[in-house]
CSV table of C-alpha atoms in Angstrom, one decimal:
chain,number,residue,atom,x,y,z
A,204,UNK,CA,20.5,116.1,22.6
A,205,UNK,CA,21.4,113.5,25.0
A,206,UNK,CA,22.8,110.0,25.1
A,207,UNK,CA,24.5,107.6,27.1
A,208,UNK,CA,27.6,105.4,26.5
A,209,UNK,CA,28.5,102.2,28.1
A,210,UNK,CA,31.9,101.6,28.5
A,211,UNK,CA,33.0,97.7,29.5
A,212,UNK,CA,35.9,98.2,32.1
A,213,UNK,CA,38.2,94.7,33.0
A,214,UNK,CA,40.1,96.2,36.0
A,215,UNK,CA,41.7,98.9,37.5
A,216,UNK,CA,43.3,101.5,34.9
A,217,UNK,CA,42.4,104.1,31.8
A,218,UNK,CA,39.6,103.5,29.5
A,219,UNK,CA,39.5,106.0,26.1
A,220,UNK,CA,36.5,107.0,24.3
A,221,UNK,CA,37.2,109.6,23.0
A,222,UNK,CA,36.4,108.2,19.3
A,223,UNK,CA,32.8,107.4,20.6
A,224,UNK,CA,32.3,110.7,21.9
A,225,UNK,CA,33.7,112.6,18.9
A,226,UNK,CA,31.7,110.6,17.1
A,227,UNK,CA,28.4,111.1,18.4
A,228,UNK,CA,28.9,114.5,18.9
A,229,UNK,CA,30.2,115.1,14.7
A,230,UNK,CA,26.9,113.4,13.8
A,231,UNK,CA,24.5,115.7,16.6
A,232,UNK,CA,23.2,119.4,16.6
A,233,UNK,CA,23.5,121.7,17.9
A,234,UNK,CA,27.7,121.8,16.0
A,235,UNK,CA,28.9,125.0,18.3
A,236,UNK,CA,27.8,124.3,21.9
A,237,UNK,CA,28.8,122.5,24.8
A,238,UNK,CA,29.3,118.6,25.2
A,239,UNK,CA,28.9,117.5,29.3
A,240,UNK,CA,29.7,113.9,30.6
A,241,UNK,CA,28.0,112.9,34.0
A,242,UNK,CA,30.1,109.1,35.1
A,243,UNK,CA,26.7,107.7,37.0
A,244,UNK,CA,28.9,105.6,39.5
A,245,UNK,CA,30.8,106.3,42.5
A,246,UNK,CA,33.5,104.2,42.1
A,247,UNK,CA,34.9,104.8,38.5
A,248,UNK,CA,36.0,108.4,37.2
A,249,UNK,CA,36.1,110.4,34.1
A,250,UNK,CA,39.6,111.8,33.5
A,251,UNK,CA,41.0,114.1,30.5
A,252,UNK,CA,44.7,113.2,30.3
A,253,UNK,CA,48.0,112.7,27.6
A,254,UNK,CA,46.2,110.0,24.8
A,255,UNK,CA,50.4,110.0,23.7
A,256,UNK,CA,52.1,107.8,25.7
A,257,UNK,CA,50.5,104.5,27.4
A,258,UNK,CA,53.3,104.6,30.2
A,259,UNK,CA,51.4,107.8,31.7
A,260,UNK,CA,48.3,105.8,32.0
A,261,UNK,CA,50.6,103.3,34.1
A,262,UNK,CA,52.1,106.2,36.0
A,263,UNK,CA,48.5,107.1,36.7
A,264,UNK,CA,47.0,104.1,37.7
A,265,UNK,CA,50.2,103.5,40.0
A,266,UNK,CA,50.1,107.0,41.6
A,267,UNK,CA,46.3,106.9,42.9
A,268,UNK,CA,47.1,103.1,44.1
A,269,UNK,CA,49.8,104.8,46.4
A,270,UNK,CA,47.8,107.4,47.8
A,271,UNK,CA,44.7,105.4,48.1
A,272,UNK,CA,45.9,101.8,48.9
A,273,UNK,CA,43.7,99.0,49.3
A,274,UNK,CA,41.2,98.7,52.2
A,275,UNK,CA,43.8,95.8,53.7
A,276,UNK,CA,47.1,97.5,53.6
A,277,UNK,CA,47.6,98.4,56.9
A,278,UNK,CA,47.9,102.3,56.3
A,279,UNK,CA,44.1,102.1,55.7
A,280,UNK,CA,43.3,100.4,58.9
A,281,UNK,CA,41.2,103.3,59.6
A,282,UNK,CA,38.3,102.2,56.8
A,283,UNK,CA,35.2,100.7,58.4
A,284,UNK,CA,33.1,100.6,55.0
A,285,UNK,CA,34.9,97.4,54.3
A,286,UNK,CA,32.5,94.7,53.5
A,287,UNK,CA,32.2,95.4,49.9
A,288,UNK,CA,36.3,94.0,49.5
A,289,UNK,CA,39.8,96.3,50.1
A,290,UNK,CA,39.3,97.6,46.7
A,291,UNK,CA,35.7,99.4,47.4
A,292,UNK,CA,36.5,102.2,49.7
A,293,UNK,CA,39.5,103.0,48.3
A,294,UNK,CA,37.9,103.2,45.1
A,295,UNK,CA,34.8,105.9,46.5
A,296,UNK,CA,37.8,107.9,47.3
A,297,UNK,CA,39.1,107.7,44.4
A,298,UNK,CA,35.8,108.4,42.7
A,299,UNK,CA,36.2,111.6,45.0
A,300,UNK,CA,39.8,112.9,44.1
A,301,UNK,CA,39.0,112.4,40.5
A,302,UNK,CA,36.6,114.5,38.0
A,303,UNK,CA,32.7,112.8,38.1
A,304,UNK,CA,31.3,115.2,35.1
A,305,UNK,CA,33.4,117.4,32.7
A,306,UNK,CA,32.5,120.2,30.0
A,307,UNK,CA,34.2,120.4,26.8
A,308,UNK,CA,33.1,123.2,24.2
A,309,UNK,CA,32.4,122.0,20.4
A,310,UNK,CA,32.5,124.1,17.4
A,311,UNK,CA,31.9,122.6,14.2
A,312,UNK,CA,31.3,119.7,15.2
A,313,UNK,CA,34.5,118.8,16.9
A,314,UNK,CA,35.4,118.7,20.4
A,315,UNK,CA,37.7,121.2,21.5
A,316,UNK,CA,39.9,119.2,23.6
A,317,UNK,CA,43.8,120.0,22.9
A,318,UNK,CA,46.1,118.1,21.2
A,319,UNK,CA,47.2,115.9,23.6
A,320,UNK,CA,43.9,115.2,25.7
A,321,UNK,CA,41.7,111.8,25.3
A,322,UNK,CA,38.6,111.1,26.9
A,323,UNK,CA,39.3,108.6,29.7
A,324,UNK,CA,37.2,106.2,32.3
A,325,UNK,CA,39.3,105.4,34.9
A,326,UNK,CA,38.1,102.4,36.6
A,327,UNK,CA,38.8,101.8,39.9
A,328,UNK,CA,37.6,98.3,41.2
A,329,UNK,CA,39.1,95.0,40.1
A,330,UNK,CA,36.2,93.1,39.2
A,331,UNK,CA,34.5,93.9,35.4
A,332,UNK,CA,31.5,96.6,35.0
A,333,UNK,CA,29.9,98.4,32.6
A,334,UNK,CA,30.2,102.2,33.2
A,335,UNK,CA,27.3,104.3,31.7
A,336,UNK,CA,28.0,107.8,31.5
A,337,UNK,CA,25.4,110.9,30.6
A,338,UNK,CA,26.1,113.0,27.7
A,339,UNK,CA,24.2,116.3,27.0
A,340,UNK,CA,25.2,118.3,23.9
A,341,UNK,CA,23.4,122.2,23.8
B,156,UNK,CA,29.6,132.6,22.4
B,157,UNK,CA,32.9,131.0,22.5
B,158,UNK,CA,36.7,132.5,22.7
B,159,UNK,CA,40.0,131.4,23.6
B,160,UNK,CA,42.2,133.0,26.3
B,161,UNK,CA,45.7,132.5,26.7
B,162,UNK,CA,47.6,132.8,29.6
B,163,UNK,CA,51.6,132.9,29.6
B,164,UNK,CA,53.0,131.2,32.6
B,165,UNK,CA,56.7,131.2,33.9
B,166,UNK,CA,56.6,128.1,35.8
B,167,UNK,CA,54.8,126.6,38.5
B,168,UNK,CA,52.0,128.3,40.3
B,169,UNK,CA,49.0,130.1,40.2
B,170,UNK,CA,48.1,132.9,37.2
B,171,UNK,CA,44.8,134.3,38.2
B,172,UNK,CA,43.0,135.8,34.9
B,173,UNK,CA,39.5,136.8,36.5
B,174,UNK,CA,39.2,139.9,35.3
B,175,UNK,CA,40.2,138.8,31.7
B,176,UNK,CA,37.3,136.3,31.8
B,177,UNK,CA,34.7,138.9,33.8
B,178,UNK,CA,35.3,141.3,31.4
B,179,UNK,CA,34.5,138.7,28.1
B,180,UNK,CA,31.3,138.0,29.9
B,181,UNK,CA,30.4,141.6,30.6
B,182,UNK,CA,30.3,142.2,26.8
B,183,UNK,CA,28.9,139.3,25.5
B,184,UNK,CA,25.7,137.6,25.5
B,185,UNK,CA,23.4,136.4,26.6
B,186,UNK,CA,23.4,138.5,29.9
B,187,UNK,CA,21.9,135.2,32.2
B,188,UNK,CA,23.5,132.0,31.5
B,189,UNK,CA,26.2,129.6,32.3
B,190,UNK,CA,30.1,130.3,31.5
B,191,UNK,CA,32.1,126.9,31.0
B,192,UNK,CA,36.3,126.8,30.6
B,193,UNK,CA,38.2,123.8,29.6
B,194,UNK,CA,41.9,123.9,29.8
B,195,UNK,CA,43.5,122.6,26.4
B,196,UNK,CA,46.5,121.2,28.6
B,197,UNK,CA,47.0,117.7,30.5
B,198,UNK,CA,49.9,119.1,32.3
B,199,UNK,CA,48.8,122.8,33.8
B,200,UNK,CA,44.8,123.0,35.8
B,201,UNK,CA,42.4,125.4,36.1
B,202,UNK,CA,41.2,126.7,40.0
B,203,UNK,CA,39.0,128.8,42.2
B,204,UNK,CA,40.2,129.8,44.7
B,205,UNK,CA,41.0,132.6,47.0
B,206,UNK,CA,41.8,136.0,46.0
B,207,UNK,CA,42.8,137.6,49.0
B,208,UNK,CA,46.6,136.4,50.8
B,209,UNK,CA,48.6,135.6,48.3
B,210,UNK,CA,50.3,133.2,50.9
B,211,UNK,CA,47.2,131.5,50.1
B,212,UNK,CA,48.6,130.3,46.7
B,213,UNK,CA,52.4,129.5,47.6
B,214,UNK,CA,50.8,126.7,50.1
B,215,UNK,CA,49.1,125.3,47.8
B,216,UNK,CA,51.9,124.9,45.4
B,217,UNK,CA,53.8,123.5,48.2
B,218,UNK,CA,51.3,121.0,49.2
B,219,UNK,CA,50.7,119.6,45.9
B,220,UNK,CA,54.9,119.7,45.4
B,221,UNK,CA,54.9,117.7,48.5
B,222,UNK,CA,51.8,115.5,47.3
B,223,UNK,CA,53.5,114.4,43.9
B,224,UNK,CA,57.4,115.2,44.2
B,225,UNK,CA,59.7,115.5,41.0
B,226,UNK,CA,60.2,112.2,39.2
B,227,UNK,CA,64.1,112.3,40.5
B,228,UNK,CA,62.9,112.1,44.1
B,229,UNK,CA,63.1,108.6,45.7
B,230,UNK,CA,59.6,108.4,46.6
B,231,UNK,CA,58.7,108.6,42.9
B,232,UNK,CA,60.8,106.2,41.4
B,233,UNK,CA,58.4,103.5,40.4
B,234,UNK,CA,57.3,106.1,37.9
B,235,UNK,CA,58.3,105.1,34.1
B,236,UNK,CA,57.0,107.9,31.9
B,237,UNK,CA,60.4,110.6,32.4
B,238,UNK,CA,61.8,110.9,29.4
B,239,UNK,CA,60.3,114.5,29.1
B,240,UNK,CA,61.9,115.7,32.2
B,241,UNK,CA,61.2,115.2,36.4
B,242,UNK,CA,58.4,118.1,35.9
B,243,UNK,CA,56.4,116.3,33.4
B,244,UNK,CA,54.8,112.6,34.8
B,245,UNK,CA,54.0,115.0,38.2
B,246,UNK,CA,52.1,117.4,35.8
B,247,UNK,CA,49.8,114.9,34.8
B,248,UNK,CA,49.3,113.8,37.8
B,249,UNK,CA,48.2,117.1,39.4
B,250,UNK,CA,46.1,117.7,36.2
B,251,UNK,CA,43.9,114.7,37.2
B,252,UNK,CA,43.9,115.8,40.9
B,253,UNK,CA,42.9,119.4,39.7
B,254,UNK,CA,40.1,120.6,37.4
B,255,UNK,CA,40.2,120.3,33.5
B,256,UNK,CA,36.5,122.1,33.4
B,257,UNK,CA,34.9,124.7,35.5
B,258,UNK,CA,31.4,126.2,34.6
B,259,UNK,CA,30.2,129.3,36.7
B,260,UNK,CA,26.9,130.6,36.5
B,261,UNK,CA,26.4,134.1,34.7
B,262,UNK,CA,23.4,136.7,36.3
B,263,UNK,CA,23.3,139.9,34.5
B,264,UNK,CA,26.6,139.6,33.1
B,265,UNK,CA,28.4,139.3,36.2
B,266,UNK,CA,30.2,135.5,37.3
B,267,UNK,CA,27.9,134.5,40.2
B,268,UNK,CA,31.5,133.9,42.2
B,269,UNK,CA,31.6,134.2,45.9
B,270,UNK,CA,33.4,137.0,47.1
B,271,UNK,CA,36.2,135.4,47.7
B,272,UNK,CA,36.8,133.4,44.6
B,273,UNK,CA,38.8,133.9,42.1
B,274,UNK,CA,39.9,132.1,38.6
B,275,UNK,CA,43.3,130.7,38.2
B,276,UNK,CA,45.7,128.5,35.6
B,277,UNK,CA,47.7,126.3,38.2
B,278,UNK,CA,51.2,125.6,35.6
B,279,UNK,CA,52.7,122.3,36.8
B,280,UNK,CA,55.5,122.6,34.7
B,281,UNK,CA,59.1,124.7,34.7
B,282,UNK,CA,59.4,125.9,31.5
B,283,UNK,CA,57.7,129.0,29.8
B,284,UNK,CA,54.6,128.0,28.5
B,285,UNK,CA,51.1,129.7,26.5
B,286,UNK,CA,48.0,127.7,28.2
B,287,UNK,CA,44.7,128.1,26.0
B,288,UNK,CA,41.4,128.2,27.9
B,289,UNK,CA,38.3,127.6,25.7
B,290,UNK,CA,35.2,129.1,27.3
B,291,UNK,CA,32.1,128.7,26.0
B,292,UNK,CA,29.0,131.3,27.3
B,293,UNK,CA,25.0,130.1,26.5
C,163,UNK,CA,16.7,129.1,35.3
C,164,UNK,CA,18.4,129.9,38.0
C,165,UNK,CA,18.6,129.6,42.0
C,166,UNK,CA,20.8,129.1,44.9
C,167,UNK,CA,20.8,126.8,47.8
C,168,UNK,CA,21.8,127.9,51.3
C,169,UNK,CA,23.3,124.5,53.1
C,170,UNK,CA,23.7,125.1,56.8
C,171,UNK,CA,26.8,123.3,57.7
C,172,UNK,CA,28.2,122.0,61.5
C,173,UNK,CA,31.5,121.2,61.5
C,174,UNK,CA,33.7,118.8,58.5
C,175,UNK,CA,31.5,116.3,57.3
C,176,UNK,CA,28.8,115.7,53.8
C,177,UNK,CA,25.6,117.0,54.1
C,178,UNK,CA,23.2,115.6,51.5
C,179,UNK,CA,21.3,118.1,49.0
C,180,UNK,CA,19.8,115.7,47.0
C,181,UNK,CA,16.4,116.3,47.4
C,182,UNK,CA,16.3,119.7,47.8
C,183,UNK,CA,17.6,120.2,44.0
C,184,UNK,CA,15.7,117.1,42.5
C,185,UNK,CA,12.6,118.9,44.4
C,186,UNK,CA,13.7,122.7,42.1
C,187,UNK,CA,14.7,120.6,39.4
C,188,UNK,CA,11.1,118.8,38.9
C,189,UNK,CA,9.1,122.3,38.7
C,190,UNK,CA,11.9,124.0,36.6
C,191,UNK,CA,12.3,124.6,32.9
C,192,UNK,CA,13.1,123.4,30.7
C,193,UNK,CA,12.5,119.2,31.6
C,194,UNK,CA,15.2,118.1,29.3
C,195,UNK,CA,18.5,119.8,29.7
C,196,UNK,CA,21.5,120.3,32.1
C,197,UNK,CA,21.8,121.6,36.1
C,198,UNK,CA,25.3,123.3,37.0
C,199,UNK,CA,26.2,123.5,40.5
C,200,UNK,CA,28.8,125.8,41.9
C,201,UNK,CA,29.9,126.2,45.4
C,202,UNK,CA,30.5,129.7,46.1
C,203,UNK,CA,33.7,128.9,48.9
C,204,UNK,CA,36.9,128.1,49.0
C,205,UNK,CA,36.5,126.1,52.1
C,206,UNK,CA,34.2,123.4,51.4
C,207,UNK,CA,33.1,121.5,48.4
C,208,UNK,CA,30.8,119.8,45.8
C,209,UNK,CA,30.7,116.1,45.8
C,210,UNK,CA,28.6,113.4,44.6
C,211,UNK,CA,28.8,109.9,46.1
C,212,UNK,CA,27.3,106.5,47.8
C,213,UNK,CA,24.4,107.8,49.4
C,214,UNK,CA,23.4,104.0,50.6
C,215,UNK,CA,26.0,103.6,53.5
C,216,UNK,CA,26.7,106.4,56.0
C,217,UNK,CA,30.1,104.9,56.9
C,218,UNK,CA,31.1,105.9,53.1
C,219,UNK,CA,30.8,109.3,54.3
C,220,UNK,CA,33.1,109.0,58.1
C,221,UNK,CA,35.3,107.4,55.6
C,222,UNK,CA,35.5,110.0,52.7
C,223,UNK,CA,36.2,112.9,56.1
C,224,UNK,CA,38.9,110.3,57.7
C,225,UNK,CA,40.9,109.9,54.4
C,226,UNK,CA,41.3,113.8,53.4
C,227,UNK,CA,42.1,114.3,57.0
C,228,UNK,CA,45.2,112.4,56.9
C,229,UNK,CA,46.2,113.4,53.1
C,230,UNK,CA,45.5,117.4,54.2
C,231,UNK,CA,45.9,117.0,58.8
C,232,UNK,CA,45.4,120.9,60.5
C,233,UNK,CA,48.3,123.2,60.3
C,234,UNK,CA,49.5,122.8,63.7
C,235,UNK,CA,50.1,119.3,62.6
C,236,UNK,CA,54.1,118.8,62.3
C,237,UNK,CA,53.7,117.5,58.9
C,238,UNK,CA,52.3,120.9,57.8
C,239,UNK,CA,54.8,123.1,59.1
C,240,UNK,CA,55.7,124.6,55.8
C,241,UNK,CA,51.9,126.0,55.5
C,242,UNK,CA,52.5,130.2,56.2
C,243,UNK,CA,48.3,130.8,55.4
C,244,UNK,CA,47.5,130.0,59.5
C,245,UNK,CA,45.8,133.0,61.4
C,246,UNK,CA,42.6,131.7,60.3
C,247,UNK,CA,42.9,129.2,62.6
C,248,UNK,CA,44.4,125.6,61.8
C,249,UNK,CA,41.4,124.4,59.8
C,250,UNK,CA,41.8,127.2,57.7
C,251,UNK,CA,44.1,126.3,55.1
C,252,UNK,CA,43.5,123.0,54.8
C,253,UNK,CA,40.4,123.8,53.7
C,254,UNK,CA,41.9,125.3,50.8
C,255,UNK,CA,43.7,122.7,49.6
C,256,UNK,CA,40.8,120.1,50.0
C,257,UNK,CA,38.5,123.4,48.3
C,258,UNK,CA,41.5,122.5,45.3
C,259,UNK,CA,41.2,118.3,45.5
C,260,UNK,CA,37.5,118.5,45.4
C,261,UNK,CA,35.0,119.5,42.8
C,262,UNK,CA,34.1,123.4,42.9
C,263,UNK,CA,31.0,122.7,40.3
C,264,UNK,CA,29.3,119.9,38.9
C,265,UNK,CA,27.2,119.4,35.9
C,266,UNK,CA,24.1,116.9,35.7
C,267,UNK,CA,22.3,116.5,32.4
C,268,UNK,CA,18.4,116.4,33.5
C,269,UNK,CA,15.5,113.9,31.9
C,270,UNK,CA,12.0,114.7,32.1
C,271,UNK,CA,12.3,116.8,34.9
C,272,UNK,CA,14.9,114.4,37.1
C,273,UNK,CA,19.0,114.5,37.3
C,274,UNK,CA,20.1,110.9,35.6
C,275,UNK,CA,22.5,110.5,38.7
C,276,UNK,CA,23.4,107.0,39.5
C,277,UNK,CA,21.3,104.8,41.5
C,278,UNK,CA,23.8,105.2,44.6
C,279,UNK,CA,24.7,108.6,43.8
C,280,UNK,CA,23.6,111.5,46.2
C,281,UNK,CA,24.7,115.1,46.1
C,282,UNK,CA,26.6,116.6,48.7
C,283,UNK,CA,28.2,119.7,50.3
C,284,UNK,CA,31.5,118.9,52.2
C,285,UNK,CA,32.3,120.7,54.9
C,286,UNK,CA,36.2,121.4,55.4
C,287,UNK,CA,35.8,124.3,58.2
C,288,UNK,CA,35.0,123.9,62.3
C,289,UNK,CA,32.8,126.7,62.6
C,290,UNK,CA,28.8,126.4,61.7
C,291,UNK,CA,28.4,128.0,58.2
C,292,UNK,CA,25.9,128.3,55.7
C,293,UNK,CA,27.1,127.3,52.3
C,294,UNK,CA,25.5,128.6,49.2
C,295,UNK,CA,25.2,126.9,45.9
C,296,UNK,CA,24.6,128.5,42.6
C,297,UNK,CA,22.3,126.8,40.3
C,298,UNK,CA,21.8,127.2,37.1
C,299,UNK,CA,19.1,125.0,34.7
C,300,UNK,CA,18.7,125.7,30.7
């Protein structure tokens, strides 16, 4: 089975869906198989991480802003795709650095993830989109 | 088919369990198909990579020590999720750098790996720790 | 189903594979399902990105080549992996940064990548090499 979701991103950060997803996936056959996500842009991610805490989501989004500053902080003088605004570049690397598809085994139903994991799309651009991603369940 | 494997690590670094994992798929079925591991952590990876010089694998670890210090050096003091230790906000981190999911293709019961590949659990963190793999073979 | 693609490559850079594997994906089996990739090195990568403007792609190289520069770089002193040749490790670490596989649900015989999205093998080594890519379709 397959299906898309559209998430609606309002800035840079973390995203969860992981309720959507289990969701879907509870309600679909097969109930042991494989659930894969394909994020059909090249400047947002996917991204499994701690659904605990909201301060690591900060952590993240501050982390990746460090080692991929904007197209206009002089440390990335060296960009020449630039036209699209300092945050475009930066974010394709990004998009690069960070997972574009992901595999998670299901049995019974459920998603395998551990605990602590939560489905994420981690946007990187400033202005608002709506990020489709493929699922396949098999 | 699904399992689990568990993989005890004594701090950070590489654990390679290939042969654990080439000898699940030699005895299970179907005999052409597609293996796919998720790590159950958001704060140790999974990796392919080279089997051969071990001095391969301390580089690594010291690249991505240099990449994304302890949360008690300078350089990562903007970082506000600590509370579980200078080890932990740098293990998330590397588990969104590194890969939650791998799937490998499976010919005749054999991981279509290149010669030089091997699988690893990359453990972020200090303390002993049990890391579950789910894998998942159709 | 199963295949692989040989991607001759000359020098660091992306080389596009899109049509190649939309071209095998059309006259596979099954038309609905999912296509795995894995790159069988642990010097060069998977990647999907913009496929619209090259300079995405000069960009993409210039960036990992001042987050990983060659080991006779002073800022990678520490690396002991060097009789390869100062490309060498390096490529390792950008083999870890990067995706190693990639998984694309398929509809009616076409991969539901992105609009922009292209596939592509990047190069991390000096030498000419040919790169193979597992494939596997079900």
């Amino acid at each position: 089975m397959q299906t898309t979701f559209t998430i609606a991103t309002r800035g840079p950060g973390l995203y969860e869906f992981t309720r959507e997803v289990a969701q879907w996936v509870a309600r679909s056959e097969p109930r042991d198989g494989l659930l894969t996500l394909l994020i059909r842009h090249t400047s947002a991610s996917l991204l499994i991480q701690e659904n605990a805490d909201p301060e690591v989501q900060g952590d993240l989004r501050a982390f990746f802003h460090r080692l991929v500053p904007p197209a206009d902080d002089p440390a990335m003088s060296y960009l020449t795709h630039t036209y699209e605004g300092p945050d475009d570049m930066p974010a394709h690397i990004k998009s690069a650095l960070l997972p574009v598809s992901l595999s998670i085994p299901v049995q019974a139903g459920r998603l395998r993830l551990g605990t602590w994991q939560g489905l994420y799309v981690f946007e990187h651009r400033h202005a608002p989109h709506n990020r489709q991603i493929a699922a396949h369940l098999a």
